[in-house]
XYZ file of C-alpha atoms in Angstrom:
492
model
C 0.000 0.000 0.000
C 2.709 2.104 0.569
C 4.453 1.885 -2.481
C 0.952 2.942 -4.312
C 0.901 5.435 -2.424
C 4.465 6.749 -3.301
C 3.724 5.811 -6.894
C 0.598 8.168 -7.258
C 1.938 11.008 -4.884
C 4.820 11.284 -7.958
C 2.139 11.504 -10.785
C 0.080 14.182 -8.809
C 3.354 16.363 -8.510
C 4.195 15.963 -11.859
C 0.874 16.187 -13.289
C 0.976 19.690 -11.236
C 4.369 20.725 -12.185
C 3.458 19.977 -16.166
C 0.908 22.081 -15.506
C 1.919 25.174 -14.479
C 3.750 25.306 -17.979
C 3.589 26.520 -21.005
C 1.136 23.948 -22.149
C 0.786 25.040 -25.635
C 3.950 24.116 -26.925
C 3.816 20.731 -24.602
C 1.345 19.580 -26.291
C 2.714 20.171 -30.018
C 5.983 17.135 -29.065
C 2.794 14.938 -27.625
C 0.931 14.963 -30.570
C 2.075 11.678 -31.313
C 1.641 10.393 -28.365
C -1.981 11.643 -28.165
C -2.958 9.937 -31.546
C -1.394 6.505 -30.074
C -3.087 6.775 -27.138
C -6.322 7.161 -29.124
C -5.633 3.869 -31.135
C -4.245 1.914 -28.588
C -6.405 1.734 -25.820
C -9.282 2.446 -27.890
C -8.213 -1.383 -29.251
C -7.936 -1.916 -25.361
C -11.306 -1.201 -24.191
C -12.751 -3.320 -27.261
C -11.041 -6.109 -25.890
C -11.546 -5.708 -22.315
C -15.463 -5.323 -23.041
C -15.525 -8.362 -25.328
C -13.752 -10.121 -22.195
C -16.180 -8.997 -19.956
C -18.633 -9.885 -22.373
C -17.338 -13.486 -22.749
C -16.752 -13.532 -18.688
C -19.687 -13.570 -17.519
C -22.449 -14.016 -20.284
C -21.519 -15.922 -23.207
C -18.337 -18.752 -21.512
C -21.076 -19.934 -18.871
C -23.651 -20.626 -21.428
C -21.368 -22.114 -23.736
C -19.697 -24.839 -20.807
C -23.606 -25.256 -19.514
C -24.842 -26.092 -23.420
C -21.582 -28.247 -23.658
C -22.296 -30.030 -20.441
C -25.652 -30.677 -21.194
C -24.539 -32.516 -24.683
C -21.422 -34.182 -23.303
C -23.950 -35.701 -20.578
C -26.357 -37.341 -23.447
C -23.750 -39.313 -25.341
C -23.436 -42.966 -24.624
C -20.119 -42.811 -22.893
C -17.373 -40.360 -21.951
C -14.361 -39.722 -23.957
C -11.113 -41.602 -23.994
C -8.300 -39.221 -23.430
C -4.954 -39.661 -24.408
C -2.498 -37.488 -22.288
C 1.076 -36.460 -24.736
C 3.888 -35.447 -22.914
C 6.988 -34.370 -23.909
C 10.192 -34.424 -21.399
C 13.791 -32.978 -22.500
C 16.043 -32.440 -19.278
C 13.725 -31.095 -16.529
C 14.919 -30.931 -13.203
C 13.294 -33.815 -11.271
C 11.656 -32.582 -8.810
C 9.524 -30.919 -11.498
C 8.835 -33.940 -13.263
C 8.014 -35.442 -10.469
C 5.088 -32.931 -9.842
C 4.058 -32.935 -13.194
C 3.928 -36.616 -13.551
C 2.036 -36.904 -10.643
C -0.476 -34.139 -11.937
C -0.723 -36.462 -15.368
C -1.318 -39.668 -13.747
C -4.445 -38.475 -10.958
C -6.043 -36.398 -14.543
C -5.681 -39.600 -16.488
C -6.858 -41.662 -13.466
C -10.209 -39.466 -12.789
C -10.734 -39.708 -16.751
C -14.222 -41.820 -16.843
C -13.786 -42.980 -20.435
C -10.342 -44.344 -19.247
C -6.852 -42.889 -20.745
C -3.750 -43.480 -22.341
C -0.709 -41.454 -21.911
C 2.391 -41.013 -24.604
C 5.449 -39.914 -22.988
C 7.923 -38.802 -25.753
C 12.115 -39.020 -23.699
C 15.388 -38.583 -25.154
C 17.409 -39.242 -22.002
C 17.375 -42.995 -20.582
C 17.169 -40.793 -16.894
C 14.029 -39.387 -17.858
C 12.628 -42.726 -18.392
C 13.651 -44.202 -15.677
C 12.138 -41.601 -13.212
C 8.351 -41.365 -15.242
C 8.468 -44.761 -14.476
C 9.344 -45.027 -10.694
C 6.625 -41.820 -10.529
C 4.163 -44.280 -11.856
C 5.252 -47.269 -9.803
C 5.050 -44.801 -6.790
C 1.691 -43.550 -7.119
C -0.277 -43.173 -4.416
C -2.770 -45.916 -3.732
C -6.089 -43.775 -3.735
C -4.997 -42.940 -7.452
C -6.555 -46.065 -9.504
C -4.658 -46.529 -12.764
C -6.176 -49.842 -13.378
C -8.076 -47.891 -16.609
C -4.902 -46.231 -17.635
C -2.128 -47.032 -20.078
C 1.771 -45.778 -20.161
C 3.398 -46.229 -22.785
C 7.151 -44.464 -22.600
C 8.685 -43.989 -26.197
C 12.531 -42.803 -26.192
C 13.763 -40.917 -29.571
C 16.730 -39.506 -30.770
C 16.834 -36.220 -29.904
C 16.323 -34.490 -32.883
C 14.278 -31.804 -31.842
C 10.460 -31.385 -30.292
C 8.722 -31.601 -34.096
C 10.120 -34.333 -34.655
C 8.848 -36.151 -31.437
C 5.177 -34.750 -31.582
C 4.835 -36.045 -34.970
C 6.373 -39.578 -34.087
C 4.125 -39.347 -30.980
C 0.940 -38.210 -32.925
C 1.053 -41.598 -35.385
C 1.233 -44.061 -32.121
C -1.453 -42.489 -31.088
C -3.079 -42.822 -34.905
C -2.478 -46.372 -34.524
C -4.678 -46.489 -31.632
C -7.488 -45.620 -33.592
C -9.126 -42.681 -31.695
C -12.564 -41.560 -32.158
C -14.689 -38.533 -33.248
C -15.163 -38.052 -29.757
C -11.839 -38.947 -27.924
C -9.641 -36.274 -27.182
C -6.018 -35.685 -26.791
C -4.562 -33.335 -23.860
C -0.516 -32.133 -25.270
C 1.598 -31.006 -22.233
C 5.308 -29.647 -21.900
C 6.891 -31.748 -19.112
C 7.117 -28.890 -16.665
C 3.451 -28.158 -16.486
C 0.893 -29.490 -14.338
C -2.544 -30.360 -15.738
C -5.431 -30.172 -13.500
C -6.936 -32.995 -12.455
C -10.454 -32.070 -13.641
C -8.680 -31.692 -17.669
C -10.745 -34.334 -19.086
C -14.350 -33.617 -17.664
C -13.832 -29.931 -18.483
C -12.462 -30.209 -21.581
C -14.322 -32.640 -23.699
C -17.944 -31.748 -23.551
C -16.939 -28.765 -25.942
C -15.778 -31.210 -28.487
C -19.570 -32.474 -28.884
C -19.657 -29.462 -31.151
C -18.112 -30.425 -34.668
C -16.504 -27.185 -35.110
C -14.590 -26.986 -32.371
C -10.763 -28.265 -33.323
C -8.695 -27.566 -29.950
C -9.209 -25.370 -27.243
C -6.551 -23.930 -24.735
C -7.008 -22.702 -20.714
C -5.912 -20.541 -18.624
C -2.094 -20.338 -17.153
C -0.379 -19.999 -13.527
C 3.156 -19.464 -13.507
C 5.278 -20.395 -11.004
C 8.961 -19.103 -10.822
C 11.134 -20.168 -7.720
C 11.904 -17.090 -6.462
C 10.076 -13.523 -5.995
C 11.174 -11.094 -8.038
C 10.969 -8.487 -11.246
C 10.831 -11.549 -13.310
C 8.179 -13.452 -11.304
C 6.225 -9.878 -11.435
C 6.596 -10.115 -15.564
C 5.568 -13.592 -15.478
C 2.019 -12.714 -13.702
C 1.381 -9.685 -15.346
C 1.962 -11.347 -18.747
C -0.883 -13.787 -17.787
C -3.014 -11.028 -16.392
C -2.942 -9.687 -19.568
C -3.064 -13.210 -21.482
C -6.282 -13.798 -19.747
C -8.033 -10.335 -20.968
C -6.984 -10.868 -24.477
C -7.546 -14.934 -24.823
C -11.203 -13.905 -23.108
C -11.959 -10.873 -25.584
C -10.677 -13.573 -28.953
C -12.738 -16.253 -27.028
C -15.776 -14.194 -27.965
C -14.867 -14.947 -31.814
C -14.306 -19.256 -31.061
C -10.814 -18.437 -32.712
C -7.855 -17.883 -30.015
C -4.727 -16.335 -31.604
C -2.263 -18.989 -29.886
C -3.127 -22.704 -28.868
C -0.731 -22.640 -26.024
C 2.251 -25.125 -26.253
C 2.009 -25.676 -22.556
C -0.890 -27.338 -22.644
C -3.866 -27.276 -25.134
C -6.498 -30.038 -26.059
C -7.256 -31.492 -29.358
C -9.926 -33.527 -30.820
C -8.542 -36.764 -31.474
C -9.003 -37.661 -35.144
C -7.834 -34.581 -36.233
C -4.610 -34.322 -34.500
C -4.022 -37.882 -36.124
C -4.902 -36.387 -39.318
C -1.858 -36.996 -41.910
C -1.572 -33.261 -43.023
C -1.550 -31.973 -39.122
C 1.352 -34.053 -38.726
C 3.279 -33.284 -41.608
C 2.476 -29.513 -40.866
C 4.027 -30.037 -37.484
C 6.878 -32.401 -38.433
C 7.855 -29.711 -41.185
C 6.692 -26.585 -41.165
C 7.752 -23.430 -43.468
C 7.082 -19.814 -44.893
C 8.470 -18.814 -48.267
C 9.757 -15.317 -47.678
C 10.456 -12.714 -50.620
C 14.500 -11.735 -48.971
C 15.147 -14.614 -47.010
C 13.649 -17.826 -48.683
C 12.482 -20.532 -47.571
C 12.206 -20.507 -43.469
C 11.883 -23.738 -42.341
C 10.185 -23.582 -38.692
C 12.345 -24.757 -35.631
C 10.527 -23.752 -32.538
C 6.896 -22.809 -32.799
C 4.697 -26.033 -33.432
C 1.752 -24.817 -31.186
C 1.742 -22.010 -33.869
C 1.948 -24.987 -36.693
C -1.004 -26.128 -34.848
C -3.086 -23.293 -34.554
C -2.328 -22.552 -38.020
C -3.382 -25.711 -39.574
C -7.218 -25.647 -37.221
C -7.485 -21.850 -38.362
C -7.071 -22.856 -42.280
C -9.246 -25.347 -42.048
C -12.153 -23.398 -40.337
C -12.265 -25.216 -37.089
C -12.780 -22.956 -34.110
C -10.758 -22.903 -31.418
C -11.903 -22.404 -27.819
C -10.336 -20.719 -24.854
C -11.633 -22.616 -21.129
C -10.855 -18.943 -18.475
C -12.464 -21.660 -15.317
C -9.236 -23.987 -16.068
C -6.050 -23.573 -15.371
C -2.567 -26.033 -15.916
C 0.453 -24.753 -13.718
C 3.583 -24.148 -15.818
C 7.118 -24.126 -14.022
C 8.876 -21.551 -15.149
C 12.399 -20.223 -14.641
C 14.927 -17.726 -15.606
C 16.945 -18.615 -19.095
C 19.409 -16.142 -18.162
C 20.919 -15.267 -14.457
C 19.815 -11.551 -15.165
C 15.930 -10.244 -16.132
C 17.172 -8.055 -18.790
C 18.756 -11.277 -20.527
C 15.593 -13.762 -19.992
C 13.263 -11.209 -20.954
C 15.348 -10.955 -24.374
C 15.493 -14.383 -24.542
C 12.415 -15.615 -24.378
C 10.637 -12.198 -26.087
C 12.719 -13.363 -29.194
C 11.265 -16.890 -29.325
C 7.907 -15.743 -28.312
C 7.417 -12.910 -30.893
C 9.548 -14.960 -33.667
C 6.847 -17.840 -33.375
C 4.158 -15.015 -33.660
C 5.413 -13.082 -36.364
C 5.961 -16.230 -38.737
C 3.052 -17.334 -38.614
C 0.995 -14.218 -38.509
C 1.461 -12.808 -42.234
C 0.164 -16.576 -43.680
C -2.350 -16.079 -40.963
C -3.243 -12.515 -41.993
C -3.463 -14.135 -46.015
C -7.055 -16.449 -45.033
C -9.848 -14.756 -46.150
C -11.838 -13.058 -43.870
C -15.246 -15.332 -44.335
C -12.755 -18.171 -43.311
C -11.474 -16.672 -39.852
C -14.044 -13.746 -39.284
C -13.464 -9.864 -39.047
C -11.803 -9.614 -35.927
C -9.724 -12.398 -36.307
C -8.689 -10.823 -39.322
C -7.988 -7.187 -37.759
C -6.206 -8.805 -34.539
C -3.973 -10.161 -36.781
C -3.232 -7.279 -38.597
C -2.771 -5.376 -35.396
C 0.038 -7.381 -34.309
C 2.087 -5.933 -37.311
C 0.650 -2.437 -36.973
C 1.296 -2.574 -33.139
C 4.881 -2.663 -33.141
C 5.268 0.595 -35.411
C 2.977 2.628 -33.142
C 4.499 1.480 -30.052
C 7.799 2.545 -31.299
C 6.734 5.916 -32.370
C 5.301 7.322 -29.119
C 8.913 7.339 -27.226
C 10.541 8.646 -30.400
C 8.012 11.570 -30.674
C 8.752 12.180 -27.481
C 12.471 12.155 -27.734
C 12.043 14.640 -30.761
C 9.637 16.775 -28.775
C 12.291 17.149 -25.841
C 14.980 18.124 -27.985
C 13.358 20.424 -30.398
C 10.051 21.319 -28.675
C 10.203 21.608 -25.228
C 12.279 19.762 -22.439
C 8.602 19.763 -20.581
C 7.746 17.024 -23.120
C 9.505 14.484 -20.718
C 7.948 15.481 -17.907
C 4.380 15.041 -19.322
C 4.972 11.986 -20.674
C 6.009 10.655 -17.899
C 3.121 11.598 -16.172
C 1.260 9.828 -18.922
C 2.984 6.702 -18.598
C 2.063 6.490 -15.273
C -1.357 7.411 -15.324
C -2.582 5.428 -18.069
C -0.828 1.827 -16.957
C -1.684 2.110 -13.253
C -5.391 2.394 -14.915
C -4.833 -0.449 -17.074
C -3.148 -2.441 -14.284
C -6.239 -2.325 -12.383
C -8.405 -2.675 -15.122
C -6.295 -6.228 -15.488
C -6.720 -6.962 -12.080
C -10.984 -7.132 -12.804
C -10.113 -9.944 -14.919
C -8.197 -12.411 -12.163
C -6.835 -11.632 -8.861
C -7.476 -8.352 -7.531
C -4.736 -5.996 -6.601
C -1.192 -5.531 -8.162
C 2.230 -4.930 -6.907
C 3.458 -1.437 -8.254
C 5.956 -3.058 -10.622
C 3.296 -3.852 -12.857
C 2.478 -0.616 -14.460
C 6.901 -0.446 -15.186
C 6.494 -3.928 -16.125
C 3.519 -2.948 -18.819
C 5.006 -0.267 -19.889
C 8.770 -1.930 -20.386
C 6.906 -5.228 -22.292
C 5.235 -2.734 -25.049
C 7.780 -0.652 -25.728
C 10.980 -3.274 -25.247
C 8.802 -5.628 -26.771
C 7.933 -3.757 -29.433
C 11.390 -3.202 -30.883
C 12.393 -6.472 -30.050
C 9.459 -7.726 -32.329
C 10.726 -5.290 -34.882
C 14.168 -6.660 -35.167
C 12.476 -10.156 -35.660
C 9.869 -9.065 -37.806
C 13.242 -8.150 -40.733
C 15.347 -11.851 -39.264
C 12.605 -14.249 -39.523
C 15.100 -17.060 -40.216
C 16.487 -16.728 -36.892
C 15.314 -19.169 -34.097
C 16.688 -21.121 -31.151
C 14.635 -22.933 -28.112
C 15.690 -21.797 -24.913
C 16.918 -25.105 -24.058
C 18.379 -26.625 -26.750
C 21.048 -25.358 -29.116
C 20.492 -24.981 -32.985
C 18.666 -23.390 -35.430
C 19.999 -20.491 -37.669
C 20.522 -18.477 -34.531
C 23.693 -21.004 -33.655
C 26.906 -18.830 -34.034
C 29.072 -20.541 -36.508
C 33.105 -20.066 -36.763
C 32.216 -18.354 -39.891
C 28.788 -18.347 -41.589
C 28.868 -18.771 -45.057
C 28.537 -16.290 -47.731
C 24.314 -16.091 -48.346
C 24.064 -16.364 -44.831
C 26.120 -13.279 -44.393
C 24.525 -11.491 -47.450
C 20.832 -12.057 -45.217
C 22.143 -11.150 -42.354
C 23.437 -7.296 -43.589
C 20.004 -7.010 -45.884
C 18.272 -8.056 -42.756
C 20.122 -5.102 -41.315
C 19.356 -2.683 -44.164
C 16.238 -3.098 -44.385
C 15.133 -3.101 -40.679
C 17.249 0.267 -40.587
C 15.469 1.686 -43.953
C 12.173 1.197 -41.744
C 12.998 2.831 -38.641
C 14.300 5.798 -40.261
C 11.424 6.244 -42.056
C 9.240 5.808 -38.975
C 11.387 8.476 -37.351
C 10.989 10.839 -40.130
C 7.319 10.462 -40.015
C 7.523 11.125 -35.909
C 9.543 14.193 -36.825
C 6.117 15.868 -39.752
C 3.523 14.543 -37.130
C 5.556 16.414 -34.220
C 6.224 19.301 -35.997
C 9.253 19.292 -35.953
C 10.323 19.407 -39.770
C 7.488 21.408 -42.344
């Protein structure tokens, strides 16, 4: 309480101090930022209705209309539980094992779970977990079956793991629940999952995340606020049936489709063809192979805001600056290759806001970069009050949209968050415009590879896409700073 109370104490003396100046010429270097601020959180208060919207009207109709059809068929679902483990520390495979084993015990229509391993180690602790279990969990109705693999990368195991389960024959009405191995599912997964598959348009759906870092901190903060905000947004596109990720932490997938020969070979191998840098074969991002191939093929896609997995995360890097780098560059990269195909489906086949959230991740990063240069151009040619004010506006506007976040899960906030918000749009931002120009670049945060592997000495196209990369990205932000500098007016 304190710290708010610090926090707002500096915006009311700045807000006063800004205004006992010459406000005329302030506001010429803000004019940008004024126009921005029109856009953006007019695009924010669309969303946050539509979540409120989905909240509490349309999601409890929806799960009660579900429940009521799940209820009338002549028995439950199977579900088959995939799970794929690469080096987690054991004590958090232990908890997520024992998570997997009590969801695919209470599963009524029985269960089958695919564990995809590299390491022999991995192996042989899933299968002490399971000999372990407690004996209130009855796995009498459940099937293990552990399949070790070369290690050549997660694609390749999903899609090996995928055509077991094909052989299995799965139904129209079996589902299958795919989960990192350092998240926890809940234990309710199958009974809250599958009556939404009794509709025949529904392809996958996707729930709600809790984080859980070890220790307190800025990047614990960042973690929670990211899925403050992931829970307004994935609400509002709920509204549409067509969620703009199918999270690779854990999502749920109607069975015969996921077994379908063209979903596998779209998430075995999965590429763009891009005008600069050819053909960009995808490393990391299959839950956006995923998504992609449900969207294409006009299945909606459903987001659950009453369940929640548990995902264990930790730092990549020993300092926040570093992880939040690291991971913002596979997160975006996964995003951005996948969103200009995306953005290429005709509207009647994804819908109208589909189609302009799509297009607003482009147009997002070039307005989020042009407030803080308009206001870097207004403080050196305008007036030096232009800092001032903005700063005032920065911390205005996110402590309102902090709290408006906090209507939409737990209430309150610690007084990072409105830094935090304000640091992931405008870091993020440029970060997503550096990908956006070096698509071909990729690496997963715990394996090596992919084009993003420094070599001794790349060879020559290699080095020819890396300085057009370069050129280009630097052609665009100078002409985004020249615009900044008309629209401030600063040059006439």
């Amino acid at each position: 309480m304190a710290a708010h109370i610090i926090y707002l104490a500096v915006l009311v003396w700045l807000s006063v101090f800004v205004l006992g100046a010459d406000i005329s010429s302030v506001s010429k270097g803000l004019v940008v930022v004024g126009l921005i601020g029109i856009w953006r959180y007019s695009w924010a208060a669309v969303n946050f209705t539509r979540a409120a919207i989905y909240l509490n009207y349309v999601f409890p109709r929806l799960r009660a209309r579900a429940e009521r059809a799940y209820g009338a068929l002549p028995a439950p679902a199977h579900a088959y539980f995939l799970v794929t483990s690469f080096k987690i520390e054991p004590d958090v495979t232990t908890r997520v094992y024992r998570s997997i084993f009590r969801a695919a015990a209470a599963s009524r229509g029985g269960a089958t779970i695919v564990v995809s391993v590299v390491d022999l180690a991995d192996e042989t602790l899933i299968r002490k977990i399971w000999d372990l279990m407690p004996r209130d969990v009855d796995l009498s109705r459940v099937q293990l079956h552990l399949d070790r693999i070369p290690g050549t990368g997660k694609r390749d195991a999903l899609a090996r793991s995928y055509r077991l389960i094909s052989r299995m024959s799965p139904t129209r009405h079996d589902i299958v629940v795919v989960a990192d191995g350092d998240t926890c599912v809940p234990v309710d997964i199958v009974e809250t999952s599958a009556p939404f598959f009794t509709d025949p348009r529904v392809g996958a759906l996707t729930t709600d995340e809790i984080a859980e870092t070890p220790e307190p901190g800025l990047f614990r903060d960042w973690y929670n606020l990211r899925f403050s905000q992931r829970q307004m947004m994935m609400s509002s596109q709920g509204l549409s049936g067509r969620v703009l990720t199918l999270t690779g932490r854990m999502s749920v997938f109607r069975a015969d489709l996921l077994t379908d020969p063209g979903f596998i070979a779209q998430v075995q191998s999965d590429s763009i063809e891009h005008w600069r840098l050819g053909t960009v074969k995808f490393l990391t991002g299959d839950d956006k192979s995923t998504w992609f191939w449900l969207l294409a093929n006009g299945y909606l896609m459903r987001y659950l805001p009453d369940v929640a997995s548990v995902s264990m995360e930790s730092q990549p890097k020993p300092g926040f600056m570093d992880s939040a780098i690291t991971l913002m560059v596979r997160w975006f990269g996964n995003m951005l290759r996948t969103n200009g195909r995306a953005l290429a489906l005709s509207t009647s086949t994804i819908g109208y806001y589909t189609k302009w959230a799509l297009l607003d991740q482009r147009l997002g990063i070039w307005t989020t970069i042009a407030g803080p240069l308009s206001v870097i151009w207004g403080t050196l040619f305008v007036d030096v009050m232009v800092l001032p004010a903005y700063v005032a506006w920065v911390l205005f506007t996110r402590y309102v949209f902090c709290w408006i976040l906090s209507l939409v899960r737990e209430p309150g906030f610690p007084i990072t968050y409105p830094f935090l918000l304000w640091f992931s749009q405008v870091f993020g931002a440029t970060v997503k415009s550096y990908i956006l120009f070096r698509l071909d670049r990729q690496k997963w945060t715990r394996q090596p590879g992919g084009s993003a592997s420094k070599a001794a000495r790349p060879p020559l196209g290699q080095r020819v896409r890396a300085y057009s990369s370069t050129f280009v990205h630097s052609l665009a932000l100078g002409w985004l700073a020249l615009a900044t500098l008309f629209l401030s007016g600063v040059l006439r």
